[in-house]
Short mmCIF file of C-alpha atoms in Angstrom, two decimals:
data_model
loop_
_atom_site.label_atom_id
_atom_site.label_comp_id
_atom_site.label_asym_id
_atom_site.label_seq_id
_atom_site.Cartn_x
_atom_site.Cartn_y
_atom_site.Cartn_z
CA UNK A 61 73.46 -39.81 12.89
CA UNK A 62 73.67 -36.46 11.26
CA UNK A 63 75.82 -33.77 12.87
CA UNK A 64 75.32 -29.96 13.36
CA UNK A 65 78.30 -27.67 13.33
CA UNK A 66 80.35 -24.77 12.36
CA UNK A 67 83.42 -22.83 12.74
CA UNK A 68 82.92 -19.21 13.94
CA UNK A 69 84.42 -16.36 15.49
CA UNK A 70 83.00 -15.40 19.20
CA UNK A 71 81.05 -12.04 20.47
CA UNK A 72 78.26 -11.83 23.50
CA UNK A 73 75.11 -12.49 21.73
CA UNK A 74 72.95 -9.49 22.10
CA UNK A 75 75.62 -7.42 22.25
CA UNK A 76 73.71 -5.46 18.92
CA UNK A 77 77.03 -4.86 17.30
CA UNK A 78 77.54 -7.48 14.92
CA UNK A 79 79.41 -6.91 11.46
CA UNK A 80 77.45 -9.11 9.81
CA UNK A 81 80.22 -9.86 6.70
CA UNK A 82 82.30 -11.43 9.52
CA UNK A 83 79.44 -14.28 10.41
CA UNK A 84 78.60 -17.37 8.95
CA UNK A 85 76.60 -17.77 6.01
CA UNK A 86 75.13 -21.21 6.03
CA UNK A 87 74.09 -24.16 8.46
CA UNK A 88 75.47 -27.78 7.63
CA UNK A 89 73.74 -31.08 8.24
CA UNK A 90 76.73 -33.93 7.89
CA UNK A 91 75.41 -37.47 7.82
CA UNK A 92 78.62 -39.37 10.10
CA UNK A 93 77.90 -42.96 8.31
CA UNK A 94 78.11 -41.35 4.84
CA UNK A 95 80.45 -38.87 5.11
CA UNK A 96 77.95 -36.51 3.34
CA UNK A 97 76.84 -33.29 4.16
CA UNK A 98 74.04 -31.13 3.20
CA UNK A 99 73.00 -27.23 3.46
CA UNK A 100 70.38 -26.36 5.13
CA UNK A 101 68.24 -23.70 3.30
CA UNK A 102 69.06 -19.96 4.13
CA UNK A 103 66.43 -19.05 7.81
CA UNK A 104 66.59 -15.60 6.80
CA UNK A 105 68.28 -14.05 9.40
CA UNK A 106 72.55 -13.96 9.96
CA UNK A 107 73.45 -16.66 12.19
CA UNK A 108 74.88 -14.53 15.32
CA UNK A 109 76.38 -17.14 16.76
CA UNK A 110 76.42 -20.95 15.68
CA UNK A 111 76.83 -22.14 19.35
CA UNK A 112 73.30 -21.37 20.26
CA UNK A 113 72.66 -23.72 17.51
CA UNK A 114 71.10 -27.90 17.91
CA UNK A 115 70.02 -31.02 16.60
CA UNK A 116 67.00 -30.69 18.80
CA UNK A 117 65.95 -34.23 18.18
CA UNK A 118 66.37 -37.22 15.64
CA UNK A 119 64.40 -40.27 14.18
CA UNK A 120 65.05 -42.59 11.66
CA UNK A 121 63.54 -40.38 9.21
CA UNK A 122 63.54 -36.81 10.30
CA UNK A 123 65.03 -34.22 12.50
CA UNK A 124 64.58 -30.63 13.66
CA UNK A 125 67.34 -28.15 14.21
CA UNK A 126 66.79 -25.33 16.71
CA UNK A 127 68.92 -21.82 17.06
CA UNK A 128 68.06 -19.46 19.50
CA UNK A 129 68.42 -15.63 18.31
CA UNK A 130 68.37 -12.89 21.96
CA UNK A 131 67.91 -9.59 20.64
CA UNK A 132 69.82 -6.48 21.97
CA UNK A 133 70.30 -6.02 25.37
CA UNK A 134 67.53 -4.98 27.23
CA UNK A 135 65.03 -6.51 25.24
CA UNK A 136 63.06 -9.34 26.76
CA UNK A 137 62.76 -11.70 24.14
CA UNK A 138 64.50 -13.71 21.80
CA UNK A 139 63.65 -15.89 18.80
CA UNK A 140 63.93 -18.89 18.42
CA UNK A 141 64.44 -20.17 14.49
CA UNK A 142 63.15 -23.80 13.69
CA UNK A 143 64.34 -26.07 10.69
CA UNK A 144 62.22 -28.97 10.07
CA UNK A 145 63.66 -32.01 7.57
CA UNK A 146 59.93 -33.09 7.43
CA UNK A 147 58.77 -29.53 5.33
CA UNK A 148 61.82 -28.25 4.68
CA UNK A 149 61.68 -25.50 5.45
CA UNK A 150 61.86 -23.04 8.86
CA UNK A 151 59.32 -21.07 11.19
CA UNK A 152 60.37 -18.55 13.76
CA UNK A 153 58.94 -18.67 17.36
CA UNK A 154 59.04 -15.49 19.80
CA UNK A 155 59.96 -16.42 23.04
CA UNK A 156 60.81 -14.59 26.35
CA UNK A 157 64.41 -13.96 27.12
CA UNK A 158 64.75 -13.96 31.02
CA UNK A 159 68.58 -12.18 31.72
CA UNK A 160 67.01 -9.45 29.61
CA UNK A 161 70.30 -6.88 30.54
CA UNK A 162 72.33 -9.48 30.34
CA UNK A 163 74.10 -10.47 26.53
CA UNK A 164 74.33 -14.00 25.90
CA UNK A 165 77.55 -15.87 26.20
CA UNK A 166 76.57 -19.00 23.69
CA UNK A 167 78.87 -22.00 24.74
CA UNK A 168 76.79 -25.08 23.27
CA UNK A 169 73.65 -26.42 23.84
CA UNK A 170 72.45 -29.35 25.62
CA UNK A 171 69.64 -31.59 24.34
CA UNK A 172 67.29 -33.64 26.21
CA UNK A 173 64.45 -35.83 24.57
CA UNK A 174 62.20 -33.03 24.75
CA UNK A 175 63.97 -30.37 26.33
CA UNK A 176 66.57 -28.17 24.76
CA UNK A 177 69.20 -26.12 27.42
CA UNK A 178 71.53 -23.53 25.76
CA UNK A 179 74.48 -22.73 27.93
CA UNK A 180 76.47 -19.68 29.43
CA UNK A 181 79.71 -20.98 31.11
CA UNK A 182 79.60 -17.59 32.81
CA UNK A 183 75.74 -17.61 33.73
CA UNK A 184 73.75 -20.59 33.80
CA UNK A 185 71.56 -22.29 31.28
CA UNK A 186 68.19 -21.13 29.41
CA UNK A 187 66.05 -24.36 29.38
CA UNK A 188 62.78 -25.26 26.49
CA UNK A 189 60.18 -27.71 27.38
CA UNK A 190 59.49 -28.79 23.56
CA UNK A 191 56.31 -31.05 24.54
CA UNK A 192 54.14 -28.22 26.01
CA UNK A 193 51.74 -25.81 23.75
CA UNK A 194 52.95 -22.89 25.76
CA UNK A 195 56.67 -22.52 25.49
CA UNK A 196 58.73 -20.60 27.36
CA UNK A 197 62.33 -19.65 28.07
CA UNK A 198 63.17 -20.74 32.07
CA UNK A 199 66.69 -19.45 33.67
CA UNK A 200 68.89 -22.05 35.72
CA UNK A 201 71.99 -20.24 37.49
CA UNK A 202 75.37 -22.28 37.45
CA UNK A 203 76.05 -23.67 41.20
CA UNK A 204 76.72 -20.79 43.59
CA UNK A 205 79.43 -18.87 43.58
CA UNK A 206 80.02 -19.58 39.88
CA UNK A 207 78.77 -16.83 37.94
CA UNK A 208 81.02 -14.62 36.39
CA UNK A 209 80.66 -10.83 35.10
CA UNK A 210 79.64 -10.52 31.59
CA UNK A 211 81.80 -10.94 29.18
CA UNK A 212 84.73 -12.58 31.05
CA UNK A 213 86.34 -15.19 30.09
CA UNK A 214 85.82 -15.13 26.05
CA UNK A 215 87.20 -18.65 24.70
CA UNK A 216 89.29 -19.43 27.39
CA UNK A 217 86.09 -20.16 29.65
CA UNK A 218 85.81 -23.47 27.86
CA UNK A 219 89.15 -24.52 28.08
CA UNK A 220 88.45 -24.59 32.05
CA UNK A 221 84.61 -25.10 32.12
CA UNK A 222 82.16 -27.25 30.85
CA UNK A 223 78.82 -29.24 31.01
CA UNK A 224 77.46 -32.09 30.23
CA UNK A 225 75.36 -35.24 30.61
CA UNK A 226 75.98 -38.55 32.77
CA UNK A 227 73.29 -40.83 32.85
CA UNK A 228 70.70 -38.07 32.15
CA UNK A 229 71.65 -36.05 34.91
CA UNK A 230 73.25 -32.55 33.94
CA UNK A 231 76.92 -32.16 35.41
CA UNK A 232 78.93 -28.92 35.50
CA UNK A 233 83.26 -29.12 36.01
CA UNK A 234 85.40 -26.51 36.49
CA UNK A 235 89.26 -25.68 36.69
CA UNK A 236 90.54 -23.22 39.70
CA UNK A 237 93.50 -21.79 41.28
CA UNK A 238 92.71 -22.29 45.02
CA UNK A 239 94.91 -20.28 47.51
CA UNK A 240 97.57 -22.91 49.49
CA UNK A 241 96.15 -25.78 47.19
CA UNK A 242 97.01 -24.71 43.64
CA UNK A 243 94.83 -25.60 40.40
CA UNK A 244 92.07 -28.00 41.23
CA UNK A 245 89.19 -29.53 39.67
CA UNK A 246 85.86 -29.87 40.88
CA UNK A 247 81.89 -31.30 39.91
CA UNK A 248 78.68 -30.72 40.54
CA UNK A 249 75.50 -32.39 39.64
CA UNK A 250 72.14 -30.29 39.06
CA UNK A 251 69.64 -31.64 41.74
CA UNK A 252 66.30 -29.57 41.06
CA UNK A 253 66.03 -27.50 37.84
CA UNK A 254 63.24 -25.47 39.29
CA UNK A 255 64.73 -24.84 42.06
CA UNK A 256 68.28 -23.72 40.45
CA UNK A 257 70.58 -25.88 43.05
CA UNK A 258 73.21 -28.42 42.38
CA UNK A 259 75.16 -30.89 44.50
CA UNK A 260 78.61 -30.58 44.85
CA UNK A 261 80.05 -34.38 43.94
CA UNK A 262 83.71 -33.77 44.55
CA UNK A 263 87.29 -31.59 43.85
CA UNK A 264 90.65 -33.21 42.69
CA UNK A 265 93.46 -31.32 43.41
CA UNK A 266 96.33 -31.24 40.18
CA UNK A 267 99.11 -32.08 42.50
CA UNK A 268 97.44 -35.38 43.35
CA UNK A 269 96.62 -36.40 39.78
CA UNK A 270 100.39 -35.17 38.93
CA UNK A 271 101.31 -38.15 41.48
CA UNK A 272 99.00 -40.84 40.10
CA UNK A 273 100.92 -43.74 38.71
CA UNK A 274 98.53 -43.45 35.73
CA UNK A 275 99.48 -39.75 34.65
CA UNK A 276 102.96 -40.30 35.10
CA UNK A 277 102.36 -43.46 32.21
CA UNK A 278 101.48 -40.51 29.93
CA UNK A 279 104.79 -38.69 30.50
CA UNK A 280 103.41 -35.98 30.22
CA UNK A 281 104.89 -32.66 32.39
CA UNK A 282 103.06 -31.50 35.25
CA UNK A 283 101.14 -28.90 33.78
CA UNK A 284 97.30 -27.32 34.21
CA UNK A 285 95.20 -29.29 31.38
CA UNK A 286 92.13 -27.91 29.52
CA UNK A 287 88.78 -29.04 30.18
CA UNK A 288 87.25 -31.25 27.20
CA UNK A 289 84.56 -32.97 28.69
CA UNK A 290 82.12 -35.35 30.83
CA UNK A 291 81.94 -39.02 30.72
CA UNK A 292 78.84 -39.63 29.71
CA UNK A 293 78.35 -43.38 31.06
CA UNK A 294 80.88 -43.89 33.73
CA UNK A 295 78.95 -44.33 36.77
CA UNK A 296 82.07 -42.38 38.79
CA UNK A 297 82.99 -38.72 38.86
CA UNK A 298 85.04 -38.86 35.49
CA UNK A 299 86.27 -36.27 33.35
CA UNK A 300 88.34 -35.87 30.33
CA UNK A 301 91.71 -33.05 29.56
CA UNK A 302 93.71 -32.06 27.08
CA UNK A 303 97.34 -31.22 27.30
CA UNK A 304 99.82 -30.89 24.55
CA UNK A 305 98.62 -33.87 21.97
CA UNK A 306 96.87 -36.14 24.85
CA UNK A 307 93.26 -36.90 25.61
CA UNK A 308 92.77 -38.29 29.02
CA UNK A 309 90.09 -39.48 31.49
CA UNK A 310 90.46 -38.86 35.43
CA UNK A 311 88.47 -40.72 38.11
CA UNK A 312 88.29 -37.13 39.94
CA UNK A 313 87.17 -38.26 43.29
CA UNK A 314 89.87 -41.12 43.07
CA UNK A 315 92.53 -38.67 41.71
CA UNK A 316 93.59 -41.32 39.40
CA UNK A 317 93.80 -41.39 35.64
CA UNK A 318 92.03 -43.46 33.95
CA UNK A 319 92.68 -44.13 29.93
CA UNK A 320 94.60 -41.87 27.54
CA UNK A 321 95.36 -41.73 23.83
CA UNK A 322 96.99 -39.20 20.91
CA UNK A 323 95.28 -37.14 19.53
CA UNK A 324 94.30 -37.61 15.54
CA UNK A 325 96.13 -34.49 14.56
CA UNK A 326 99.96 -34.53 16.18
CA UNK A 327 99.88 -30.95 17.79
CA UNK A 328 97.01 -29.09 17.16
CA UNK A 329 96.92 -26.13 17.75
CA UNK A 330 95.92 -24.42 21.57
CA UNK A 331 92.94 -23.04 20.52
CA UNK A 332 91.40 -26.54 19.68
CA UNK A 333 92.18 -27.43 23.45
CA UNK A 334 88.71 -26.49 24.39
CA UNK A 335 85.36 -28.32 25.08
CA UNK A 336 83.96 -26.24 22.71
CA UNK A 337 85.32 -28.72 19.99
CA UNK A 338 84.26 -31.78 21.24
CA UNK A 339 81.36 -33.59 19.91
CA UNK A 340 79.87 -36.81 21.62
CA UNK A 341 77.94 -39.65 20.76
CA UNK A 342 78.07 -43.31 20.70
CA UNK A 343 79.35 -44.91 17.31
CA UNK A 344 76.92 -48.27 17.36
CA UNK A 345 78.17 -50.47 14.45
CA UNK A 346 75.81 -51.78 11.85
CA UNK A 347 74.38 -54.82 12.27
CA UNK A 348 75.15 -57.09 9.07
CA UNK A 349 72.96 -60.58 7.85
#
C-alpha cells in the first residue's frame, strides 16, 4: 500500500509565524511493495505542518490524500487541501475550524473508512465525515482531565501520549507521574463521539511491569519507557514502549509484558523514541499460482 510521510520540524499550527524557508517543500507517495516513491504535484500552498497530513483512503487503483491547513489564531476556519490520484491534481475545501483561539498542535491523523480525525495530544481530535455533501469540522475533547495548555509539551507529548485504533474503536494512552505511586500508564476507549466521553479501561503502574518475569527477560533497567503505540488487534488492553534499542508490548491491565524485539537501527537516537514515528499496517503477503 502506498505510504504518506515526511520529516519536519514542529510549531503550533496557526501560530501565523511560520518562516516558510524552514518547511517542507514537497509531499511523497512511497509504494511499500515496490520500494518506489513518487512526488506529489506542488498544492500551492507551504505545507505548515506534515502531521496534519493523510492517506484519507485507498483502492486498488486510486487514493486521495487530505491535509488540513487552520489559519491564524482567531480565525474560524481552516482549509482543507485535497490530492486526488484519479485527476491528478488538488482542490481546496473551506471548512470551519471549531478551537478558533486555540493553535493547532498537529500530532497525526487518524483515518476511518470515511471519516478522517486529526489529533492534538494536548486537546482532543477534529473529526470529517467524508460521505456527507455538507462537511464540517466537529471537536472531540481528550478524556477529562487531559487537556493541556497550549503549547505544552512540544515533541515530548508523543513520547508519553498517543492514540490509536483497536478493533475500530479509538483508544487514547498516556504516561504519568502519580503522587505515592510513581510513573504509571493508563487507557481509555472513546464511547460516544458526539457526546465527547470515553471509558476509562485500565492503569498499570511501572513498578509492577518492572517486576513482571517478562520485562526482566528483556534486561532491560528499570526505567520510564516512551509511548509508541496501540495494538491494533489484540482483543486486551495492550500497548507498545520504547526504551534504549527495545520495542515491547504490555498486557496493561495484566501488568505483564508481552513480546519484545531490537530495534532495526542499534541505538537510535532519543528523538525517534516517539509515536510520532511509528507507522502501522498489516504486511499481507502475495498470494502466488
Amino acid at each position: 500500500p502506498p505510504v504518506l510521510d515526511g520529516f519536519y520540524h514542529r510549531r503550533p499550527l496557526g501560530d501565523g509565524d511560520h518562516r516558510h524557508g524552514l518547511l517542507p517543500k514537497a509531499y511523497f507517495i512511497c509504494d511499500t511493495r515496490t520500494h518506489k516513491s513518487t512526488r506529489l504535484p506542488d498544492p500551492g500552498l507551504p505545507i505548515l505542518h506534515p502531521g496534519n497530513a493523510c492517506l484519507a483512503s485507498i483502492s486498488r487503483d486510486a487514493y486521495l490524500v487530505a491535509d488540513l491547513h487552520p489559519t491564524v489564531v482567531g480565525a474560524d476556519h481552516a482549509t482543507l487541501l485535497l490530492y486526488s490520484s484519479a485527476s491528478g491534481a488538488w482542490s481546496n475545501l473551506e471548512l470551519n475550524y471549531p478551537p478558533r483561539d486555540r493553535p493547532w498542535g498537529g500530532n497525526g491523523v487518524v483515518v476511518w473508512p470515511k471519516e478522517i480525525w486529526w489529533v492534538d495530544l494536548s486537546y482532543g481530535f477534529l473529526a470529517l465525515d467524508l460521505s456527507v455533501a455538507h462537511r464540517e469540522l466537529r471537536f472531540v475533547p481528550l478524556p477529562v482531565g487531559r487537556e493541556l495548555p497550549p503549547g505544552t509539551g512540544g515533541r515530548d507529548l508523543e513520547k508519553s501520549r498517543c492514540v490509536g485504533l483497536n478493533f475500530g474503536e479509538l483508544r487514547y494512552v498516556e504516561i504519568d507521574e502519580r503522587d505515592g505511586v510513581g510513573p504509571i500508564v493508563s487507557m481509555w476507549t472513546l464511547l460516544d463521539e458526539d457526546a465527547g466521553t470515553w471509558s476509562f479501561d485500565c492503569e498499570a503502574s511501572f513498578k509492577a511491569i518492572w517486576a513482571d518475569e517478562g520485562y526482566k527477560a528483556t534486561m532491560l533497567p528499570p526505567e520510564i519507557p516512551t509511548v509508541a503505540l496501540i495494538h491494533p488487534e489484540h482483543p486486551g488492553d495492550v500497548a507498545y514502549f520504547f526504551l534504549h534499542s527495545r520495542l515491547f508490548g504490555v498486557h496493561l491491565g495484566q501488568c505483564r509484558v508481552l513480546e519484545w524485539q531490537f530495534f532495526e537501527m542499534l541505538h537510535p537516537p532519543m528523538a525517534y523514541h516517539s509515536s510520532r514515528f511509528v507507522r502501522l499496517w498489516k504486511n499481507i503477503p502475495a498470494f502466488r499460482c
